[in-house]
Short mmCIF file of C-alpha atoms and ligand atoms in Angstrom, two decimals:
data_model
loop_
_atom_site.label_atom_id
_atom_site.label_comp_id
_atom_site.label_asym_id
_atom_site.label_seq_id
_atom_site.Cartn_x
_atom_site.Cartn_y
_atom_site.Cartn_z
CA MET A 1 47.13 -40.89 -25.31
CA ASP A 2 46.22 -44.64 -25.72
CA VAL A 3 46.40 -46.52 -22.40
CA SER A 4 47.96 -49.19 -23.86
CA ASP A 5 50.43 -47.30 -25.75
CA SER A 6 51.80 -45.71 -22.77
CA ALA A 7 55.01 -47.87 -21.99
CA PRO A 8 54.25 -49.28 -18.27
CA LEU A 9 56.53 -47.47 -15.01
CA LEU A 10 55.99 -50.64 -13.10
CA GLN A 11 54.61 -53.76 -13.18
CA LEU A 12 53.95 -56.23 -10.37
CA ALA A 13 52.06 -58.96 -9.78
CA LEU A 14 50.11 -59.94 -6.85
CA ARG A 15 49.47 -63.50 -5.40
CA VAL A 16 50.24 -63.81 -2.11
CA GLU A 17 49.07 -62.07 1.25
CA HIS A 18 52.68 -60.03 1.53
CA ASP A 19 52.11 -59.21 -1.88
CA ILE A 20 49.45 -56.67 -0.67
CA PHE A 21 52.37 -54.82 1.13
CA LEU A 22 54.65 -54.47 -1.84
CA VAL A 23 52.01 -53.19 -4.31
CA ARG A 24 51.12 -50.56 -1.59
CA GLN A 25 54.11 -49.72 -1.07
CA ARG A 26 55.60 -49.40 -4.66
CA GLY A 27 52.51 -47.36 -5.12
CA ARG A 28 53.60 -44.96 -3.44
CA GLU A 29 57.22 -44.95 -4.40
CA VAL A 30 55.27 -44.24 -8.15
CA ALA A 31 53.08 -41.94 -6.79
CA ALA A 32 55.88 -39.66 -5.46
CA VAL A 33 58.05 -39.92 -8.69
CA VAL A 34 55.59 -38.93 -11.18
CA GLY A 35 54.17 -35.90 -8.79
CA LEU A 36 51.83 -36.62 -6.94
CA GLU A 37 51.66 -34.51 -3.55
CA HIS A 38 52.24 -36.50 -0.26
CA GLN A 39 48.58 -36.53 1.11
CA ASP A 40 47.76 -38.05 -2.87
CA GLN A 41 50.49 -40.82 -2.24
CA VAL A 42 48.88 -41.81 1.00
CA ARG A 43 45.48 -42.24 -0.80
CA MET A 44 46.29 -43.96 -3.95
CA ALA A 45 48.54 -46.38 -2.07
CA THR A 46 45.67 -47.18 0.87
CA ALA A 47 43.62 -47.43 -2.28
CA LEU A 48 45.33 -49.77 -4.16
CA SER A 49 46.21 -52.11 -1.17
CA GLU A 50 42.21 -52.11 -0.05
CA VAL A 51 42.04 -53.22 -3.94
CA ALA A 52 44.61 -55.52 -3.73
CA ARG A 53 43.46 -57.41 -0.78
CA ASP A 54 39.65 -57.53 -2.78
CA LEU A 55 41.38 -59.46 -5.78
CA LEU A 56 43.64 -61.33 -3.92
CA ARG A 57 40.71 -63.04 -2.22
CA THR A 58 37.95 -62.70 -5.28
CA SER A 59 40.35 -63.72 -8.38
CA GLY A 60 43.22 -65.18 -6.67
CA GLY A 61 45.20 -62.48 -7.21
CA ALA A 62 46.29 -59.69 -10.23
CA ASP A 63 48.61 -58.31 -12.48
CA VAL A 64 49.64 -54.78 -11.32
CA THR A 65 50.69 -52.06 -14.09
CA PHE A 66 51.46 -48.44 -13.27
CA ARG A 67 51.33 -45.90 -16.19
CA LEU A 68 51.65 -42.01 -16.58
CA THR A 69 48.68 -41.27 -18.90
CA ASP A 70 46.40 -38.59 -20.41
CA ASP A 71 43.40 -37.54 -18.61
CA ALA A 72 41.32 -37.19 -21.97
CA ASP A 73 38.45 -35.29 -19.94
CA VAL A 74 39.90 -32.79 -18.55
CA GLY A 75 43.77 -32.78 -20.68
CA ARG A 76 46.07 -33.70 -17.36
CA ARG A 77 48.41 -36.09 -17.10
CA GLN A 78 47.27 -38.65 -14.37
CA LEU A 79 48.72 -41.71 -12.52
CA ARG A 80 46.68 -45.06 -13.76
CA VAL A 81 47.08 -48.72 -11.91
CA ASP A 82 45.83 -51.24 -14.08
CA LEU A 83 44.85 -54.64 -11.81
CA ALA A 84 43.90 -57.37 -14.39
CA PRO A 85 42.71 -60.61 -12.16
CA VAL A 86 44.36 -63.95 -12.65
CA THR A 87 40.63 -65.27 -12.97
CA PRO A 88 38.36 -63.33 -14.47
CA LEU A 89 36.27 -61.42 -11.70
CA PRO A 90 32.58 -62.82 -10.94
CA ASP A 91 30.04 -61.61 -13.58
CA GLY A 92 32.64 -59.10 -14.92
CA ARG A 93 32.02 -56.68 -11.43
CA TYR A 94 34.17 -55.06 -9.07
CA GLU A 95 32.93 -53.34 -5.68
CA PRO A 96 35.11 -52.75 -3.61
CA GLU A 97 34.97 -53.85 0.26
CA SER A 98 34.51 -50.70 1.72
CA ALA A 99 32.85 -47.57 -0.56
CA ALA A 100 35.15 -45.22 1.06
CA VAL A 101 37.74 -46.82 -1.42
CA ALA A 102 36.10 -44.82 -4.51
CA ARG A 103 36.29 -41.74 -2.92
CA LEU A 104 40.42 -41.45 -2.42
CA VAL A 105 41.23 -41.97 -6.25
CA ASP A 106 39.85 -39.54 -9.14
CA LYS A 107 38.27 -42.66 -11.19
CA LEU A 108 38.07 -46.66 -9.77
CA GLY A 109 35.93 -48.89 -11.71
CA VAL A 110 36.18 -51.63 -14.22
CA VAL A 111 37.47 -51.29 -17.96
CA THR A 112 37.37 -53.88 -20.15
CA GLY A 113 40.88 -53.88 -22.73
CA LYS A 114 41.95 -56.56 -25.09
CA GLY A 115 39.34 -59.04 -23.62
CA ASP A 116 40.32 -58.78 -20.46
CA THR A 117 38.51 -57.61 -17.91
CA VAL A 118 40.90 -55.14 -15.66
CA VAL A 119 39.87 -52.92 -12.25
CA MET A 120 41.54 -49.44 -13.20
CA MET A 121 41.66 -46.27 -10.81
CA SER A 122 43.76 -43.14 -11.36
CA ARG A 123 44.49 -40.20 -9.88
CA ARG A 124 45.35 -36.48 -11.48
CA VAL A 125 48.26 -35.34 -11.50
CA PRO A 126 48.53 -31.35 -10.25
CA VAL A 127 49.63 -28.76 -12.56
CA ALA A 128 52.22 -27.52 -10.65
CA ALA A 129 54.05 -30.91 -10.80
CA PRO A 130 57.20 -30.94 -12.56
CA THR A 131 56.61 -31.88 -17.19
CA LEU A 132 58.73 -35.37 -16.94
CA THR A 133 60.36 -35.89 -20.58
CA PRO A 134 60.66 -39.11 -22.29
CA GLU A 135 63.78 -38.90 -20.88
CA ARG A 136 62.93 -38.42 -17.40
CA LEU A 137 60.27 -41.11 -17.50
CA ALA A 138 62.55 -43.82 -18.79
CA GLU A 139 65.02 -43.14 -15.89
CA ILE A 140 62.16 -43.28 -13.89
CA ARG A 141 61.33 -46.55 -15.19
CA ALA A 142 64.96 -48.05 -14.45
CA GLU A 143 65.23 -46.88 -11.52
CA LEU A 144 61.84 -47.85 -9.67
CA ALA A 145 63.30 -51.16 -11.57
CA ARG A 146 66.27 -51.34 -9.49
CA SER A 147 64.83 -50.07 -5.91
CA ALA A 148 64.31 -52.95 -3.78
CA PRO A 149 61.15 -53.33 -1.90
CA GLY A 150 61.29 -53.26 1.13
CA SER A 151 59.82 -55.62 3.63
CA ALA A 152 56.63 -55.91 5.30
CA VAL A 153 57.76 -54.21 8.74
CA ASP A 154 59.21 -51.96 6.49
CA GLU A 155 56.03 -50.78 4.80
CA LEU A 156 53.84 -51.28 8.18
CA ALA A 157 56.18 -48.79 9.96
CA ALA A 158 55.50 -46.67 7.13
CA GLN A 159 51.85 -47.13 7.12
CA ASN A 160 52.22 -46.29 10.40
CA GLN A 161 53.78 -42.96 9.74
CA GLN A 162 51.72 -42.30 7.64
CA LEU A 163 47.62 -42.76 10.40
CA ILE A 164 50.42 -40.64 12.78
CA ALA A 165 50.05 -37.99 10.21
CA ALA A 166 47.22 -38.59 9.17
CA LEU A 167 45.60 -38.11 12.98
CA ASP A 168 47.88 -35.33 13.32
CA GLU A 169 46.00 -33.36 9.97
CA VAL A 170 42.16 -34.76 11.27
CA ARG A 171 43.42 -33.11 15.03
CA SER A 172 44.36 -29.62 13.09
CA GLN A 173 41.72 -29.61 11.16
CA ARG A 174 38.43 -30.32 14.73
CA ASP A 175 40.80 -27.32 15.94
CA GLU A 176 40.41 -25.06 13.17
CA LEU A 177 36.69 -26.15 12.98
CA ALA A 178 36.14 -25.52 16.51
CA VAL A 179 38.22 -21.90 16.08
CA LEU A 180 35.59 -20.84 13.09
CA ASN A 181 32.85 -22.15 14.88
CA ASP A 182 33.49 -19.64 18.02
CA GLU A 183 34.25 -17.01 15.54
CA LEU A 184 30.82 -18.07 14.02
CA GLN A 185 28.93 -17.68 17.60
CA GLU A 186 30.73 -14.59 18.42
CA THR A 187 29.61 -13.10 14.82
CA ASN A 188 25.80 -14.99 15.68
CA ARG A 189 26.16 -12.75 19.05
CA GLY A 190 26.97 -9.79 17.58
CA VAL A 191 24.11 -9.91 14.74
CA MET A 192 21.30 -10.60 17.54
CA ALA A 193 22.71 -7.44 20.06
CA LEU A 194 22.28 -5.47 16.57
CA TYR A 195 19.16 -6.74 15.99
CA ASN A 196 17.82 -6.46 19.07
CA GLN A 197 19.12 -2.87 19.18
CA LEU A 198 17.40 -1.87 15.76
CA THR A 199 14.18 -3.40 17.29
CA GLU A 200 14.05 -1.65 20.27
CA GLU A 201 14.93 1.67 18.21
CA LEU A 202 11.97 0.63 15.66
CA GLU A 203 9.64 0.05 18.70
CA GLU A 204 10.70 3.48 19.56
CA THR A 205 10.18 5.42 16.31
CA ASN A 206 7.36 3.78 16.87
CA ARG A 207 6.00 5.14 19.98
CA GLY A 208 7.03 8.28 18.69
CA VAL A 209 4.52 8.37 15.74
CA VAL A 210 2.17 6.77 17.52
CA ALA A 211 2.05 9.47 19.94
CA LEU A 212 2.60 12.36 16.88
CA TYR A 213 -0.56 10.84 15.19
CA ALA A 214 -2.20 11.50 18.84
CA GLU A 215 -1.48 14.80 18.90
CA LEU A 216 -2.04 15.65 15.52
CA ASP A 217 -5.61 14.38 15.67
CA GLU A 218 -6.02 16.29 18.64
CA LYS A 219 -4.99 19.47 17.56
CA SER A 220 -7.13 18.72 14.53
CA ALA A 221 -10.07 18.16 16.96
CA GLN A 222 -9.40 21.58 18.25
CA LEU A 223 -8.22 23.18 15.09
CA ARG A 224 -11.94 21.82 13.66
CA ALA A 225 -13.97 23.11 16.93
CA ALA A 226 -12.70 26.70 17.02
CA SER A 227 -13.09 27.02 13.51
CA GLU A 228 -16.92 26.09 14.22
CA SER A 229 -17.21 28.61 17.31
CA LYS A 230 -16.22 31.24 15.04
CA SER A 231 -18.64 30.38 12.27
CA ARG A 232 -21.57 30.01 14.79
CA PHE A 233 -19.63 33.23 16.21
CA LEU A 234 -20.01 34.98 13.17
CA ALA A 235 -23.51 33.67 12.16
CA ASN A 236 -25.14 34.79 15.36
CA VAL A 237 -23.53 38.40 15.66
CA SER A 238 -24.23 38.99 11.76
CA HIS A 239 -28.05 37.94 12.45
CA GLU A 240 -28.32 39.67 15.37
CA LEU A 241 -27.44 42.44 14.04
CA ARG A 242 -29.67 42.95 11.01
CA ALA A 243 -32.44 43.62 12.90
CA PRO A 244 -31.23 47.21 14.44
CA VAL A 245 -29.75 47.84 10.82
CA THR A 246 -32.78 47.16 9.08
CA ALA A 247 -34.24 49.30 11.52
CA ILE A 248 -31.61 52.79 10.96
CA MET A 249 -32.18 52.10 7.75
CA GLY A 250 -36.12 51.96 7.93
CA LEU A 251 -35.79 55.25 10.76
CA GLY A 252 -33.06 56.93 8.37
CA ARG A 253 -36.14 56.71 4.75
CA LEU A 254 -38.89 58.00 7.33
CA LEU A 255 -36.93 61.24 8.97
CA ALA A 256 -36.06 62.00 5.01
CA ASP A 257 -39.33 61.32 3.56
CA SER A 258 -41.13 64.24 2.22
CA ALA A 259 -44.47 63.73 4.34
CA SER A 260 -42.31 63.89 7.71
CA ASP A 261 -41.68 67.26 9.06
CA PRO A 262 -39.29 69.22 6.58
CA LEU A 263 -35.28 68.69 7.71
CA THR A 264 -32.86 71.63 7.38
CA ALA A 265 -29.92 71.39 4.83
CA GLU A 266 -27.76 70.11 6.58
CA GLN A 267 -30.22 67.57 8.98
CA ALA A 268 -31.13 65.86 5.54
CA ARG A 269 -27.26 65.44 4.74
CA GLN A 270 -26.55 63.77 7.91
CA VAL A 271 -29.44 61.77 7.79
CA GLY A 272 -28.22 60.75 3.97
CA LEU A 273 -25.10 59.97 5.81
CA ILE A 274 -26.99 57.55 8.47
CA ARG A 275 -28.27 55.99 5.64
CA SER A 276 -25.40 55.35 3.64
CA SER A 277 -23.66 54.26 6.60
CA ALA A 278 -26.27 51.72 7.72
CA ALA A 279 -26.74 50.21 3.94
CA ASP A 280 -23.12 49.71 4.03
CA LEU A 281 -23.23 48.20 7.46
CA LEU A 282 -26.55 45.80 6.45
CA ALA A 283 -24.07 44.56 3.45
CA LEU A 284 -20.64 43.85 5.17
CA VAL A 285 -23.50 42.11 7.72
CA ASN A 286 -25.65 39.91 4.98
CA GLU A 287 -21.81 38.97 3.37
CA LEU A 288 -20.40 37.89 7.26
CA LEU A 289 -23.66 35.96 7.51
CA ASP A 290 -22.96 34.22 3.94
CA LEU A 291 -19.40 33.41 4.70
CA ALA A 292 -20.24 32.19 7.63
CA LYS A 293 -23.06 30.11 6.56
CA ALA A 294 -21.29 28.82 4.08
CA GLU A 295 -18.03 27.71 6.00
CA SER A 296 -20.58 25.95 8.58
CA GLY A 297 -21.64 23.84 5.92
CA ARG A 298 -24.78 24.92 6.50
CA ILE A 299 -25.35 25.80 2.33
CA GLU A 300 -26.79 22.99 0.35
CA PRO A 301 -26.25 23.45 -3.52
CA ASP A 302 -29.60 23.00 -5.46
CA TRP A 303 -28.48 20.50 -7.73
CA THR A 304 -29.72 21.01 -11.46
CA GLU A 305 -29.31 20.59 -15.21
CA VAL A 306 -28.51 24.50 -15.52
CA ASP A 307 -27.94 26.29 -19.12
CA LEU A 308 -25.61 28.62 -18.96
CA ARG A 309 -26.93 31.66 -21.26
CA PRO A 310 -29.61 32.62 -19.26
CA VAL A 311 -27.70 32.70 -16.59
CA PHE A 312 -25.35 34.17 -18.40
CA GLY A 313 -28.24 36.87 -19.76
CA GLN A 314 -29.09 38.16 -16.41
CA LEU A 315 -25.71 38.60 -15.39
CA ARG A 316 -25.46 40.80 -18.44
CA GLY A 317 -28.63 42.55 -17.93
CA THR A 318 -28.65 43.36 -13.80
CA LEU A 319 -24.73 44.32 -13.97
CA ARG A 320 -24.65 46.37 -16.81
CA ALA A 321 -26.03 49.43 -14.98
CA LEU A 322 -23.22 48.86 -13.10
CA ALA A 323 -20.91 49.90 -16.13
CA THR A 324 -21.32 53.58 -15.60
CA GLY A 325 -18.00 54.70 -16.84
CA PRO A 326 -17.90 55.69 -20.54
CA ASP A 327 -14.48 54.14 -20.42
CA VAL A 328 -15.27 50.55 -19.04
CA ALA A 329 -17.44 48.01 -21.58
CA LEU A 330 -18.67 44.91 -19.61
CA VAL A 331 -18.42 42.00 -22.33
CA VAL A 332 -20.81 38.78 -21.71
CA GLU A 333 -19.68 36.12 -24.32
CA GLU A 334 -22.19 33.81 -25.40
CA PRO A 335 -21.03 30.58 -23.80
CA PRO A 336 -21.04 27.66 -26.83
CA THR A 337 -23.93 25.31 -27.33
CA PRO A 338 -24.71 22.87 -25.78
CA ALA A 339 -24.02 25.61 -22.73
CA THR A 340 -25.22 22.80 -19.75
CA LEU A 341 -24.19 21.57 -16.59
CA ARG A 342 -24.86 20.60 -13.27
CA THR A 343 -24.97 22.45 -10.41
CA ASP A 344 -26.50 25.07 -8.54
CA GLU A 345 -27.69 27.95 -10.61
CA VAL A 346 -28.26 30.54 -7.69
CA LEU A 347 -24.88 30.29 -5.92
CA LEU A 348 -23.14 29.94 -9.36
CA GLY A 349 -24.68 33.36 -10.26
CA GLN A 350 -23.71 34.64 -6.60
CA VAL A 351 -20.10 34.10 -7.52
CA LEU A 352 -20.13 35.18 -11.10
CA ARG A 353 -21.80 38.56 -10.03
CA ASN A 354 -19.32 38.99 -7.18
CA LEU A 355 -15.82 38.62 -9.81
CA LEU A 356 -17.89 40.58 -12.44
CA HIS A 357 -18.63 43.65 -9.85
CA ASN A 358 -14.59 43.27 -8.45
CA GLY A 359 -14.36 43.84 -11.87
CA LEU A 360 -16.38 46.65 -12.76
CA LYS A 361 -15.34 48.31 -9.00
CA PHE A 362 -11.35 48.18 -9.85
CA THR A 363 -11.05 48.88 -13.34
CA GLN A 364 -10.67 52.59 -14.64
CA ARG A 365 -10.28 51.90 -18.61
CA GLY A 366 -11.15 49.35 -20.90
CA GLU A 367 -13.46 46.06 -20.11
CA VAL A 368 -14.74 43.31 -18.23
CA ARG A 369 -15.42 40.03 -19.75
CA LEU A 370 -17.19 36.80 -19.18
CA ARG A 371 -15.95 34.01 -21.01
CA ALA A 372 -16.67 30.30 -21.28
CA ARG A 373 -15.14 27.62 -22.49
CA ARG A 374 -15.43 23.81 -22.22
CA GLU A 375 -12.81 21.95 -21.77
CA GLY A 376 -13.52 17.79 -21.72
CA ASP A 377 -15.56 17.05 -18.80
CA ARG A 378 -15.16 20.74 -17.25
CA TRP A 379 -16.26 24.09 -17.79
CA LEU A 380 -13.86 27.32 -17.38
CA LEU A 381 -15.71 30.06 -16.47
CA SER A 382 -13.65 33.31 -16.77
CA VAL A 383 -13.72 36.73 -15.70
CA SER A 384 -11.27 39.03 -17.07
CA ASP A 385 -10.33 42.55 -17.00
CA THR A 386 -7.92 45.63 -17.90
CA GLY A 387 -7.51 46.57 -14.25
CA PRO A 388 -4.76 47.66 -11.68
CA GLY A 389 -3.84 43.36 -11.74
CA ILE A 390 -2.63 42.41 -8.00
CA PRO A 391 0.49 41.31 -7.33
CA GLU A 392 1.74 37.95 -7.17
CA GLU A 393 2.30 37.53 -3.87
CA LEU A 394 -1.41 38.88 -2.59
CA HIS A 395 -2.74 35.79 -4.91
CA GLY A 396 -3.31 33.79 -1.97
CA ARG A 397 -4.21 36.83 0.30
CA ILE A 398 -7.17 38.63 -1.47
CA PHE A 399 -8.79 35.10 -0.64
CA GLU A 400 -8.51 35.59 3.27
CA GLU A 401 -11.53 37.43 4.65
CA PHE A 402 -11.35 41.05 5.54
CA TYR A 403 -7.91 41.17 2.82
CA GLN A 404 -7.79 44.01 0.45
CA VAL A 405 -4.72 45.17 -1.37
CA PRO A 406 -3.39 48.53 0.38
CA GLY A 407 -4.56 51.37 -1.90
CA ALA A 408 -7.07 49.97 -3.63
CA THR A 409 -10.27 50.63 -0.43
CA ARG A 410 -11.12 53.68 -1.63
CA VAL A 411 -13.19 51.85 -4.05
CA GLY A 412 -15.18 50.48 -0.63
CA GLY A 413 -15.84 46.52 -0.23
CA THR A 414 -15.61 44.59 2.87
CA GLY A 415 -12.96 41.99 1.55
CA LEU A 416 -15.52 39.49 2.27
CA GLY A 417 -16.47 38.62 -1.30
CA LEU A 418 -13.08 36.38 -2.66
CA PRO A 419 -13.35 34.15 0.49
CA TYR A 420 -17.31 33.44 -0.04
CA ALA A 421 -17.20 33.21 -3.91
CA ARG A 422 -13.88 30.96 -3.87
CA ARG A 423 -16.16 29.19 -0.64
CA LEU A 424 -18.71 28.59 -2.86
CA VAL A 425 -17.26 27.45 -6.08
CA THR A 426 -15.17 24.64 -3.73
CA LEU A 427 -19.29 23.57 -2.64
CA LEU A 428 -20.09 22.98 -5.96
CA GLY A 429 -17.44 20.90 -6.96
CA GLY A 430 -14.90 23.40 -8.54
CA THR A 431 -11.93 25.67 -7.94
CA LEU A 432 -10.95 29.41 -8.22
CA GLU A 433 -8.18 30.09 -10.00
CA LEU A 434 -6.83 33.57 -10.28
CA ALA A 435 -4.02 34.86 -12.60
CA SER A 436 -2.74 38.44 -12.58
CA GLU A 437 -0.05 40.62 -12.97
CA PRO A 438 0.18 45.07 -12.04
CA GLY A 439 -0.88 46.65 -15.24
CA ARG A 440 -2.17 43.76 -17.31
CA GLY A 441 -5.43 43.15 -15.55
CA SER A 442 -6.87 40.10 -14.03
CA THR A 443 -8.46 37.16 -14.60
CA PHE A 444 -10.37 34.78 -12.11
CA THR A 445 -11.28 31.56 -13.60
CA VAL A 446 -14.23 29.26 -12.33
CA THR A 447 -13.34 25.61 -13.12
CA LEU A 448 -16.31 23.11 -12.50
CA PRO A 449 -17.05 19.65 -13.06
CA VAL A 450 -20.43 19.63 -15.66
CA GLY A 451 -21.38 16.30 -14.12
CA GLY A 452 -21.77 18.49 -10.55
CA ALA A 453 -20.09 17.34 -7.33
P1 ADP B 501 -13.73 43.52 -2.00
O1 ADP B 501 -13.85 43.89 -2.98
O2 ADP B 501 -15.37 43.77 -1.03
O3 ADP B 501 -12.88 44.23 -1.10
P2 ADP B 501 -12.82 40.79 -2.40
O4 ADP B 501 -13.02 39.51 -1.05
O5 ADP B 501 -13.76 40.39 -3.52
O6 ADP B 501 -13.31 42.12 -1.41
O7 ADP B 501 -11.57 41.31 -2.75
C1 ADP B 501 -10.60 41.66 -1.91
C2 ADP B 501 -9.69 42.17 -2.73
O8 ADP B 501 -8.98 41.52 -3.55
C3 ADP B 501 -9.92 43.58 -2.73
O9 ADP B 501 -10.35 44.90 -2.02
C4 ADP B 501 -9.21 44.08 -4.20
O10 ADP B 501 -8.10 44.53 -3.58
C5 ADP B 501 -8.55 43.16 -4.59
N1 ADP B 501 -9.69 42.80 -6.02
C6 ADP B 501 -10.41 41.56 -6.14
N2 ADP B 501 -10.98 41.62 -7.42
C7 ADP B 501 -10.15 42.46 -7.80
C8 ADP B 501 -9.56 43.13 -9.88
N3 ADP B 501 -10.66 42.37 -9.93
N4 ADP B 501 -8.91 43.65 -9.83
C9 ADP B 501 -8.11 44.35 -9.08
N5 ADP B 501 -7.92 44.23 -7.56
C10 ADP B 501 -8.66 43.24 -7.35
#
């Protein structure tokens, strides 16, 4: 709705000092009847009296018009007051004496309507205010026209009342603020206490972790020392045993020699037993020595470019003699070319021989097969047999020193072959894995990097 079209609710003339009171008082009345809240009525009235005072001084007064209009910006009703100065505003501009005045209303400024420059201020009517029908507006107009304005003293008294109310309001707000402040401080103290407690707990936990780590370090040092002394002990004992066992074997050979005095059949049998026991003992001592050396890190692989074909050829030749049973075949497949990798030829030969040897030892029927397969940058060398197989739960244990699957001992052995083989494969930068099931044979797979460790 255009401002000029809406009929004025009230019009006043501001000409003398006394009129300021009048404008203020009537302004509050109008604000009240259109539905502004009490606080807003006072704000509007105060702003009006301030602007009225300014205009009386600068322009010799003004014609004051109150209207109820629509605020197009927010689609709400607003109480709008136009103050048309008696003489034009200096430079056509208006600045309130006190900047705070503008904050008392929604809008305060200069508008130009029908060639005149007018000071305008407005305040929005709350949504909850009762709707004003055209009839009610007409009534209001009539009421306002009828009601006689009070005296300056009346207005002063009213103003005093408002001031007291405002002071009260300020005081209660200050009290509320103090309460809030207290609460905030309380919360702050709580948060600080919690923070301190958490920090303490964290430090405590930290200290615990540090202590635990120290203990762990100490334990692993002890473990390392124990393992080293075990290896040293094994190496020393087996080394010391080798000489006397070799001597026993030599003496046995001498006794059985045809150039020596002839033995009775029984003596010859017993000497034979001594020799074979000594041979077993020497094998055990040698294996122990190998393992101890591997564990103590005294084996240094001799890295060279190795061709698998001659390695396989040699294994085929030396192990064929072991595959004595007519029911077991030793199959060494030809490796796919180029069959080279960087590794230690002797150690690799030892590992494969050990696995093939086991396969032949434990397989009664079928075959033992060595096969090489290239997968990316790795070689997979597998020894599979059609032997008894190994139960899943023992797959870890057979790599432990001296462990032998119960019932399999009758074929001889020491239980040191597999741990030694795995040790060597690790030294070569690879892994030794087992896939096996009872009744389905076993497959030991050595995986080695093509480029060495
Ligand atoms: P050894 O062969 O001297 O007993 P190993 O460490 O080589 O010692 O093997 C440990 C045990 O693992 C063997 O005693 C045997 O019970 C089991 N084993 C090893 N290889 C095979 C195989 N190919 N088939 C079945 N069992 C096997």
